[in-house]
Coordinates of C-alpha atoms and ligand atoms in Angstrom, one line a residue:
M1 CA 0.1 0.4 0.1
P2 CA 1.2 3.2 -0.7
T3 CA 2.7 5.9 1.9
V4 CA 0.9 8.9 3.1
Q5 CA 2.3 11.7 4.6
I6 CA 1.4 14.4 6.9
T7 CA 1.5 18.1 6.7
E8 CA 0.8 19.8 10.7
T9 CA -1.3 23.0 10.8
V10 CA -1.2 23.7 14.5
L11 CA 1.1 26.5 14.3
R12 CA -0.3 28.0 11.3
D13 CA -3.6 27.2 9.8
A14 CA -5.2 25.7 12.8
N15 CA -4.0 28.4 15.0
Q16 CA -5.0 31.5 12.2
S17 CA -8.8 29.4 11.9
L18 CA -9.6 28.8 15.6
I19 CA -8.1 31.5 17.3
A20 CA -7.4 34.2 14.9
T21 CA -3.6 33.5 15.0
R22 CA -3.2 34.7 18.4
L23 CA -0.5 32.4 19.4
P24 CA 2.0 33.6 21.0
Y25 CA 5.6 31.7 21.0
A26 CA 5.6 30.8 24.6
D27 CA 2.3 29.2 24.2
F28 CA 4.0 26.5 21.8
S29 CA 8.0 26.7 22.3
A30 CA 8.1 23.7 24.6
A31 CA 6.2 21.3 22.3
L32 CA 8.4 21.6 19.4
E33 CA 10.8 19.0 20.4
K34 CA 7.8 16.8 19.9
L35 CA 6.1 18.1 17.0
D36 CA 10.0 17.8 15.5
A37 CA 10.3 14.3 16.7
A38 CA 6.5 13.1 14.9
G39 CA 7.5 12.0 11.7
Y40 CA 5.5 14.8 9.8
Y41 CA 6.3 15.4 6.3
S42 CA 6.0 19.3 7.7
L43 CA 5.1 21.8 9.9
E44 CA 3.3 24.7 8.7
C45 CA 4.7 27.4 11.1
W46 CA 5.2 30.0 9.4
G47 CA 3.5 33.0 6.7
G48 CA -0.5 33.4 6.3
A49 CA -1.2 35.6 9.2
T50 CA 1.4 34.2 11.4
F51 CA 3.4 37.4 10.0
D52 CA 1.1 40.1 10.8
S53 CA -0.8 38.7 13.9
C54 CA 3.3 38.6 15.4
L55 CA 3.7 42.3 15.5
R56 CA 0.4 43.5 15.6
Y57 CA -0.9 41.5 18.6
L58 CA 2.0 39.5 19.8
G59 CA 4.7 41.5 20.3
E60 CA 6.8 39.7 18.6
D61 CA 9.2 39.5 15.8
P62 CA 8.0 36.9 13.2
W63 CA 11.8 36.2 11.9
E64 CA 12.9 35.5 15.2
R65 CA 10.0 33.6 15.9
L66 CA 10.7 31.6 12.7
R67 CA 14.8 31.4 13.2
R68 CA 13.7 29.9 16.9
I69 CA 11.4 27.3 15.4
R70 CA 13.6 26.3 13.2
K71 CA 16.6 26.1 15.9
A72 CA 14.4 24.2 17.8
C73 CA 12.9 21.6 14.8
P74 CA 16.4 20.4 13.0
N75 CA 14.6 17.2 11.6
T76 CA 11.5 18.5 10.1
K77 CA 11.0 20.5 6.8
L78 CA 9.1 24.1 7.8
Q79 CA 6.6 25.1 5.5
M80 CA 5.0 28.8 5.3
L81 CA 2.0 29.4 3.2
L82 CA 2.9 32.6 0.4
R83 CA -0.1 34.9 -1.8
G84 CA 2.2 34.8 -4.3
Q85 CA 2.9 38.6 -5.7
N86 CA 0.7 40.0 -2.7
L87 CA 3.3 37.6 -0.4
L88 CA 1.3 38.0 3.2
G89 CA -0.9 40.6 2.1
Y90 CA -3.5 42.0 -0.1
K91 CA -1.9 44.2 -2.8
H92 CA 0.8 43.5 -5.4
Y93 CA 4.5 43.9 -4.6
P94 CA 7.4 44.5 -6.5
D95 CA 9.7 41.9 -7.6
D96 CA 12.9 42.9 -5.8
V97 CA 10.7 42.9 -2.6
V98 CA 8.9 39.7 -3.4
R99 CA 12.3 38.1 -4.3
L100 CA 14.2 39.8 -1.0
F101 CA 11.6 38.4 1.0
V102 CA 11.2 35.2 -0.1
K103 CA 15.3 34.7 0.0
K104 CA 14.8 36.0 3.4
S105 CA 12.5 33.7 4.8
I106 CA 14.4 30.4 3.4
E107 CA 17.5 32.0 5.1
N108 CA 15.8 31.9 8.2
G109 CA 14.6 28.4 8.2
I110 CA 11.8 27.5 5.8
D111 CA 11.9 24.4 3.6
I112 CA 8.9 24.1 1.8
I113 CA 7.0 27.1 0.5
R114 CA 3.2 26.8 -0.5
I115 CA 2.5 29.8 -3.2
F116 CA -1.1 30.8 -4.5
D117 CA -2.8 33.4 -6.2
A118 CA -6.2 33.9 -5.6
L119 CA -7.0 33.8 -9.3
N120 CA -5.0 31.5 -10.0
D121 CA -3.3 33.1 -12.3
L122 CA 0.4 31.9 -13.1
R123 CA 1.9 34.8 -13.6
N124 CA 1.1 36.4 -9.9
I125 CA 3.2 33.0 -8.8
E126 CA 6.2 33.2 -11.0
T127 CA 8.4 35.6 -9.3
A128 CA 8.1 33.9 -5.9
V129 CA 8.7 30.1 -7.2
D130 CA 11.8 31.4 -9.0
E131 CA 13.0 32.6 -6.2
T132 CA 12.2 29.7 -4.1
L133 CA 14.1 27.5 -6.5
K134 CA 17.2 29.8 -6.7
N135 CA 17.3 29.4 -3.0
G136 CA 17.7 25.8 -3.1
A137 CA 13.8 25.5 -1.4
H138 CA 10.4 23.6 -1.7
A139 CA 8.2 25.5 -4.0
S140 CA 4.8 24.0 -3.7
G141 CA 3.0 25.2 -6.8
T142 CA -0.9 25.7 -5.3
I143 CA -4.5 25.8 -7.3
C144 CA -7.3 26.9 -5.4
F145 CA -9.9 24.9 -5.4
T146 CA -13.7 26.6 -6.7
T147 CA -16.4 24.9 -9.0
S148 CA -17.5 27.0 -11.8
P149 CA -18.2 26.2 -16.1
V150 CA -14.8 27.2 -17.0
H151 CA -13.7 25.5 -13.7
T152 CA -13.1 22.2 -15.2
L153 CA -10.9 18.6 -14.7
D154 CA -9.3 19.2 -17.8
A155 CA -8.3 23.2 -16.7
F156 CA -7.3 22.5 -13.0
A157 CA -4.9 19.8 -14.9
A158 CA -3.5 22.1 -17.5
L159 CA -2.8 24.2 -14.3
A160 CA -0.7 21.3 -12.2
K161 CA 1.3 20.8 -15.8
D162 CA 2.0 24.7 -15.8
L163 CA 3.2 24.4 -12.4
K164 CA 5.4 21.7 -13.0
S165 CA 7.1 23.7 -16.2
M166 CA 7.6 26.2 -13.5
G167 CA 9.8 24.1 -11.6
C168 CA 7.2 23.8 -8.7
Q169 CA 8.4 20.6 -7.3
S170 CA 4.5 19.3 -5.7
I171 CA 1.1 20.5 -6.1
C172 CA -0.6 21.5 -3.7
I173 CA -5.2 21.5 -3.7
K174 CA -6.3 24.4 -1.8
D175 CA -9.9 24.2 -0.9
M176 CA -9.5 27.2 1.5
A177 CA -13.3 26.9 2.4
G178 CA -13.8 23.6 3.4
I179 CA -16.7 23.0 0.2
M180 CA -14.8 19.9 -2.0
G181 CA -16.9 17.0 -1.5
P182 CA -15.0 13.4 -1.3
Q183 CA -16.4 12.9 -5.0
E184 CA -14.8 16.1 -6.2
A185 CA -11.4 15.7 -4.6
Y186 CA -11.2 12.1 -5.9
D187 CA -11.5 13.3 -9.3
L188 CA -9.6 16.2 -9.2
V189 CA -6.7 14.5 -7.8
A190 CA -7.0 11.1 -10.2
A191 CA -6.9 14.1 -13.0
I192 CA -3.7 15.8 -12.0
K193 CA -2.2 12.7 -10.8
S194 CA -2.2 11.3 -14.6
K195 CA -1.2 14.5 -16.0
V196 CA 1.9 15.1 -13.8
D197 CA 4.2 13.2 -12.0
L198 CA 4.5 15.3 -8.6
P199 CA 4.1 14.2 -5.2
L200 CA 0.4 15.7 -4.0
V201 CA -1.0 17.9 -1.7
V202 CA -4.5 18.4 -0.5
H203 CA -5.9 21.2 1.8
T204 CA -9.0 21.4 3.0
H205 CA -11.0 22.9 6.0
A206 CA -13.4 20.9 8.5
T207 CA -15.6 22.9 8.5
T208 CA -18.5 21.5 6.5
G209 CA -18.0 18.2 8.1
L210 CA -16.9 16.8 4.6
G211 CA -12.8 17.3 5.6
F212 CA -12.5 13.5 6.6
M213 CA -13.8 11.8 3.4
T214 CA -12.5 14.3 1.1
L215 CA -9.0 13.4 2.5
L216 CA -9.7 9.8 2.6
K217 CA -11.4 9.8 -0.9
S218 CA -8.0 12.2 -2.3
V219 CA -5.3 9.4 -0.7
E220 CA -7.4 6.9 -2.3
A221 CA -6.9 8.7 -5.9
G222 CA -3.7 9.0 -5.2
A223 CA -2.4 12.1 -2.6
D224 CA 1.0 11.9 -1.2
V225 CA 0.4 14.3 1.5
I226 CA -2.7 15.5 3.3
D227 CA -2.8 18.5 5.9
T228 CA -4.2 17.9 9.2
A229 CA -4.1 19.7 13.0
I230 CA -3.5 17.9 16.4
S231 CA -6.8 16.6 17.2
C232 CA -7.6 19.4 20.3
F233 CA -6.8 22.1 17.9
S234 CA -8.9 20.3 15.1
G235 CA -12.2 20.4 13.5
G236 CA -14.9 23.0 12.9
T237 CA -13.1 26.1 10.7
S238 CA -9.7 24.5 11.3
Q239 CA -8.1 21.0 9.4
V240 CA -9.6 17.4 10.3
A241 CA -7.9 16.0 13.5
T242 CA -4.6 14.1 13.0
E243 CA -4.9 11.0 15.0
T244 CA -8.2 10.4 13.8
M245 CA -7.0 10.4 10.0
V246 CA -3.6 7.9 11.3
Y247 CA -5.6 5.6 12.6
A248 CA -8.1 5.2 10.4
L249 CA -5.2 5.2 7.2
K250 CA -3.0 2.6 9.0
Q251 CA -6.0 0.0 9.4
L252 CA -6.8 0.7 5.2
G253 CA -3.2 -0.6 5.4
Y254 CA -1.9 2.3 4.2
T255 CA 1.8 2.9 5.1
V256 CA 1.7 6.5 8.0
D257 CA 5.5 7.0 9.0
I258 CA 4.1 8.9 12.3
D259 CA 4.4 8.3 15.9
E260 CA 1.1 7.5 17.7
K261 CA 2.9 8.3 21.1
K262 CA 4.3 11.2 19.9
L263 CA 1.1 12.4 18.8
K264 CA -0.8 11.6 22.0
K265 CA 2.2 14.1 23.5
I266 CA 1.7 16.7 21.6
N267 CA -2.1 16.7 22.0
D268 CA -1.6 16.6 26.0
F269 CA 0.8 19.3 25.8
F270 CA -2.2 21.3 23.6
K271 CA -4.7 20.8 25.6
P272 CA -4.6 23.3 28.3
V273 CA -3.4 25.8 25.5
V274 CA -6.7 25.4 24.0
A275 CA -8.4 25.8 27.6
K276 CA -6.8 29.2 28.3
F277 CA -8.1 30.5 24.8
L278 CA -11.5 29.1 25.2
A279 CA -11.9 30.5 29.5
D280 CA -10.2 34.0 27.9
G281 CA -12.5 34.0 24.9
T282 CA -10.4 34.2 22.2
L283 CA -11.6 30.8 21.2
N284 CA -15.3 31.3 20.3
P285 CA -16.7 27.2 20.4
T286 CA -18.7 27.7 17.8
V287 CA -16.1 28.0 15.6
M288 CA -15.4 24.3 16.4
Q289 CA -18.9 23.3 15.3
T290 CA -20.0 21.3 11.7
K291 CA -21.6 24.1 10.1
T292 CA -23.5 23.3 6.6
D293 CA -25.0 26.1 5.4
A294 CA -21.9 26.6 2.6
L295 CA -23.4 23.5 1.4
V296 CA -26.5 24.5 0.6
Y297 CA -25.5 28.1 -0.5
Q298 CA -22.3 26.7 -2.3
I299 CA -20.9 30.0 -0.9
P300 CA -17.6 30.1 2.1
G301 CA -18.7 30.2 5.8
G302 CA -17.1 33.0 6.7
M303 CA -18.3 34.9 3.9
L304 CA -21.9 33.6 4.6
S305 CA -21.3 35.4 8.1
N306 CA -19.7 38.3 6.5
L307 CA -22.4 38.7 4.5
V308 CA -25.1 38.3 8.0
A309 CA -23.3 40.6 9.6
Q310 CA -22.8 43.6 6.7
L311 CA -26.8 43.7 6.6
T312 CA -27.8 43.1 10.1
A313 CA -25.2 46.3 10.7
Q314 CA -27.3 48.3 7.7
K315 CA -30.6 46.6 9.6
K316 CA -31.7 45.0 6.4
L317 CA -31.4 41.2 6.8
D318 CA -34.4 40.6 6.0
K319 CA -32.6 40.9 2.3
L320 CA -30.1 38.0 2.9
D321 CA -31.9 35.7 0.6
E322 CA -31.8 38.0 -2.2
V323 CA -28.5 39.3 -1.8
L324 CA -27.8 35.3 -1.8
A325 CA -29.4 35.2 -5.1
E326 CA -27.7 37.8 -6.3
T327 CA -24.1 36.5 -5.2
P328 CA -23.5 33.8 -7.7
K329 CA -24.8 36.3 -10.4
V330 CA -22.1 38.6 -9.6
R331 CA -19.4 36.3 -9.2
A332 CA -20.6 34.6 -12.9
D333 CA -20.3 38.7 -14.1
L334 CA -17.0 38.7 -12.7
G335 CA -15.5 36.0 -14.7
Y336 CA -15.8 33.0 -12.0
P337 CA -12.9 34.2 -9.4
P338 CA -12.6 31.7 -6.8
L339 CA -14.1 32.8 -3.6
V340 CA -11.5 33.2 -1.1
T341 CA -9.9 36.3 0.2
P342 CA -10.1 39.4 -1.1
M343 CA -12.4 38.2 -3.7
S344 CA -14.8 36.3 -1.6
Q345 CA -15.5 39.9 0.5
M346 CA -15.3 42.3 -2.8
V347 CA -18.2 40.0 -4.1
G348 CA -20.5 39.6 -1.1
V349 CA -20.2 43.4 -0.9
Q350 CA -20.8 43.9 -4.5
A351 CA -23.9 41.8 -4.4
A352 CA -25.4 43.2 -1.0
T353 CA -24.7 46.7 -2.7
N354 CA -26.9 45.8 -5.8
V355 CA -29.8 44.4 -3.4
L356 CA -29.7 47.6 -1.3
V357 CA -29.2 49.9 -4.2
G358 CA -31.9 48.3 -6.3
E359 CA -30.5 48.4 -9.6
R360 CA -27.6 46.2 -10.2
Y361 CA -23.9 48.0 -10.7
K362 CA -25.4 51.5 -10.1
N363 CA -22.4 51.7 -7.7
V364 CA -19.3 49.7 -8.8
S365 CA -16.5 49.1 -5.1
K366 CA -13.3 50.9 -5.6
E367 CA -11.8 47.2 -5.2
I368 CA -14.2 45.7 -8.4
Q369 CA -12.8 48.6 -10.7
S370 CA -9.6 47.2 -10.4
Y371 CA -10.4 44.1 -10.1
I372 CA -12.1 45.0 -13.9
R373 CA -9.0 47.0 -14.9
G374 CA -6.9 43.7 -14.3
E375 CA -4.8 44.9 -11.4
Y376 CA -6.0 41.8 -9.6
G377 CA -4.5 39.2 -12.8
K378 CA -6.8 37.7 -15.3
A379 CA -10.1 36.6 -14.6
P380 CA -10.8 32.6 -14.8
G381 CA -13.3 33.2 -17.5
P382 CA -14.6 36.6 -19.5
I383 CA -16.2 39.5 -17.2
D384 CA -19.5 40.4 -18.1
P385 CA -19.3 43.1 -21.4
E386 CA -21.7 45.4 -20.3
L387 CA -20.2 45.9 -17.1
Q388 CA -16.6 45.8 -18.4
K389 CA -17.6 48.6 -20.0
K390 CA -19.3 50.1 -17.4
V391 CA -16.6 50.5 -15.9
L392 CA -13.7 50.8 -18.6
G393 CA -15.0 53.5 -20.4
D394 CA -13.0 53.9 -23.2
T395 CA -9.5 53.0 -21.5
Q396 CA -7.8 49.5 -21.5
P397 CA -7.7 47.0 -18.8
V398 CA -4.4 45.9 -18.0
T399 CA -3.6 42.6 -19.6
C400 CA 0.3 42.9 -18.8
R401 CA 1.5 41.1 -15.2
Y402 CA 0.2 43.6 -12.9
A403 CA 3.6 43.5 -10.8
D404 CA 5.0 44.8 -14.2
L405 CA 4.4 47.7 -13.5
L406 CA 5.6 48.2 -10.1
E407 CA 8.7 50.4 -9.3
P408 CA 11.6 48.0 -6.9
G409 CA 10.5 49.1 -3.3
F410 CA 13.0 47.8 -1.4
E411 CA 15.8 50.6 -1.2
A412 CA 13.2 53.5 -1.0
A413 CA 11.3 51.4 2.5
K414 CA 15.3 50.9 3.4
K415 CA 15.7 54.8 2.9
E416 CA 11.9 56.0 4.4
L417 CA 13.5 53.8 8.2
G418 CA 17.0 55.0 8.2
S419 CA 18.6 53.6 11.0
R420 CA 15.4 52.4 12.9
A421 CA 15.7 49.1 10.9
E422 CA 18.4 47.0 12.4
S423 CA 18.4 44.2 9.3
E424 CA 16.7 43.6 5.9
E425 CA 14.1 41.6 7.9
D426 CA 13.5 44.6 9.3
V427 CA 12.7 46.7 6.2
L428 CA 10.7 43.2 5.1
S429 CA 8.7 44.0 7.9
Y430 CA 8.2 47.6 7.6
I431 CA 7.3 47.3 3.8
A432 CA 4.5 44.1 4.3
F433 CA 2.9 46.3 7.4
P434 CA 4.3 49.6 8.0
Q435 CA 1.8 50.6 10.8
Q436 CA 2.5 47.6 12.8
A437 CA 6.1 46.9 12.3
E438 CA 7.0 50.6 13.2
A439 CA 4.7 50.1 16.6
Y440 CA 6.5 47.1 17.2
F441 CA 10.0 48.9 16.6
D442 CA 9.2 51.2 19.3
A443 CA 8.5 48.5 21.4
R444 CA 11.2 46.9 20.8
D445 CA 14.0 50.4 21.4
A446 CA 11.7 51.4 24.6
K447 CA 12.5 47.9 25.8
K448 CA 16.7 47.8 25.2
K449 CA 16.2 51.4 26.8
N450 CA 14.7 49.6 30.0
T451 CA 16.8 46.9 30.0
F452 CA 19.9 48.7 29.5
T453 CA 19.0 51.2 32.3
Y454 CA 18.1 48.8 34.9
S455 CA 21.8 46.6 34.3
I456 CA 23.4 50.3 34.3
E457 CA 21.8 50.5 38.0
K458 CA 22.4 47.0 39.2
V459 CA 25.7 47.4 38.3
G460 CA 26.2 50.8 40.0
Ligands
CO501 CO1 -7.0 26.8 4.6

């Protein structure tokens, strides 16, 4: 029977999905040795929202966190999630910044970079992939899963082929909304596996309850690696439980080189951590529930709750059904973008606006306008010509890779920061999240001053 490997997400996606990425280093540092010994394919521990959260909420230097994890986990591959040309944010960064960010991520300890673009526009990931390869790390080319008339099995398999031609060493199917069903997963994995001989990774969420079945069918179709989270950090908006998948796969005869006793130790370690976040309200127990509305409406759970919140705030919750009916129409008009951040918010807001104003596209949001101008990349399918004309008028959309229009950014940012930056990593933190990085630098300076005064007093 084939071997199945596991990527453990507790430090990144599980942390991000259940407790809004509020896990401080101190809360998991003593688990690193255990995580390193379990036999995981990789430990997803950086990127995504962890970087922002370190600076914004935790008073931590994200680079320092990475170096510490690296030091404590010499035997396991460390993995990060990167949004292609958007790095860890929502706008396009110039190539020099993307290259240095990737280079420094690898220098500080990352082995595998999972690189994706929300529109599956591969031009938005090529620089990051190229730089990953140049620095001897593993580029995992990622396909965002969605369903639409233009997202056929053939189209996905062709994407996977293109990722391989770019040099990616594995392919990841990323179902960020947890709406990929077991049959869809089986067919998609089989279609990609039949065309591309690279290790295939499947990422999904437990939100709708499909997760275990989806991963099992993925493995049956030939998936090599699956993403799971240690059980006390699993379920709901997080991944499915590591121990459960390992148990089932071993029972079915698959080779899984994971030590269950070590998994138990990891889970025992994290139980009180979860309890603490439950007690202080950071972890809302409802996010761990199975939520099936996404299956009825075919839109991600997070997007649904955003729509409800938006309509409630405007005292228009009675319009929800109309907005839900409008949402797929807006998505179709825009050429079926995958409903992932930031597209899910953009499509949702536009659908609500169309309904509340009482006339479709009377107001078109700024973000949707730039999407139609091609500033996010190429739409998966054709954009409705009338809507396009309305937004563009006589101007032409951008058809080149948007980052080609951007001036280099690193040197300018370095100058701006001056002596406040202690390293190139500091400059990159500042470029990614200027206000949060500056606040962090201030706190760091203040801390140093205090320690300095303290030591003088002590000596004196
Ligand atoms: Co995810």
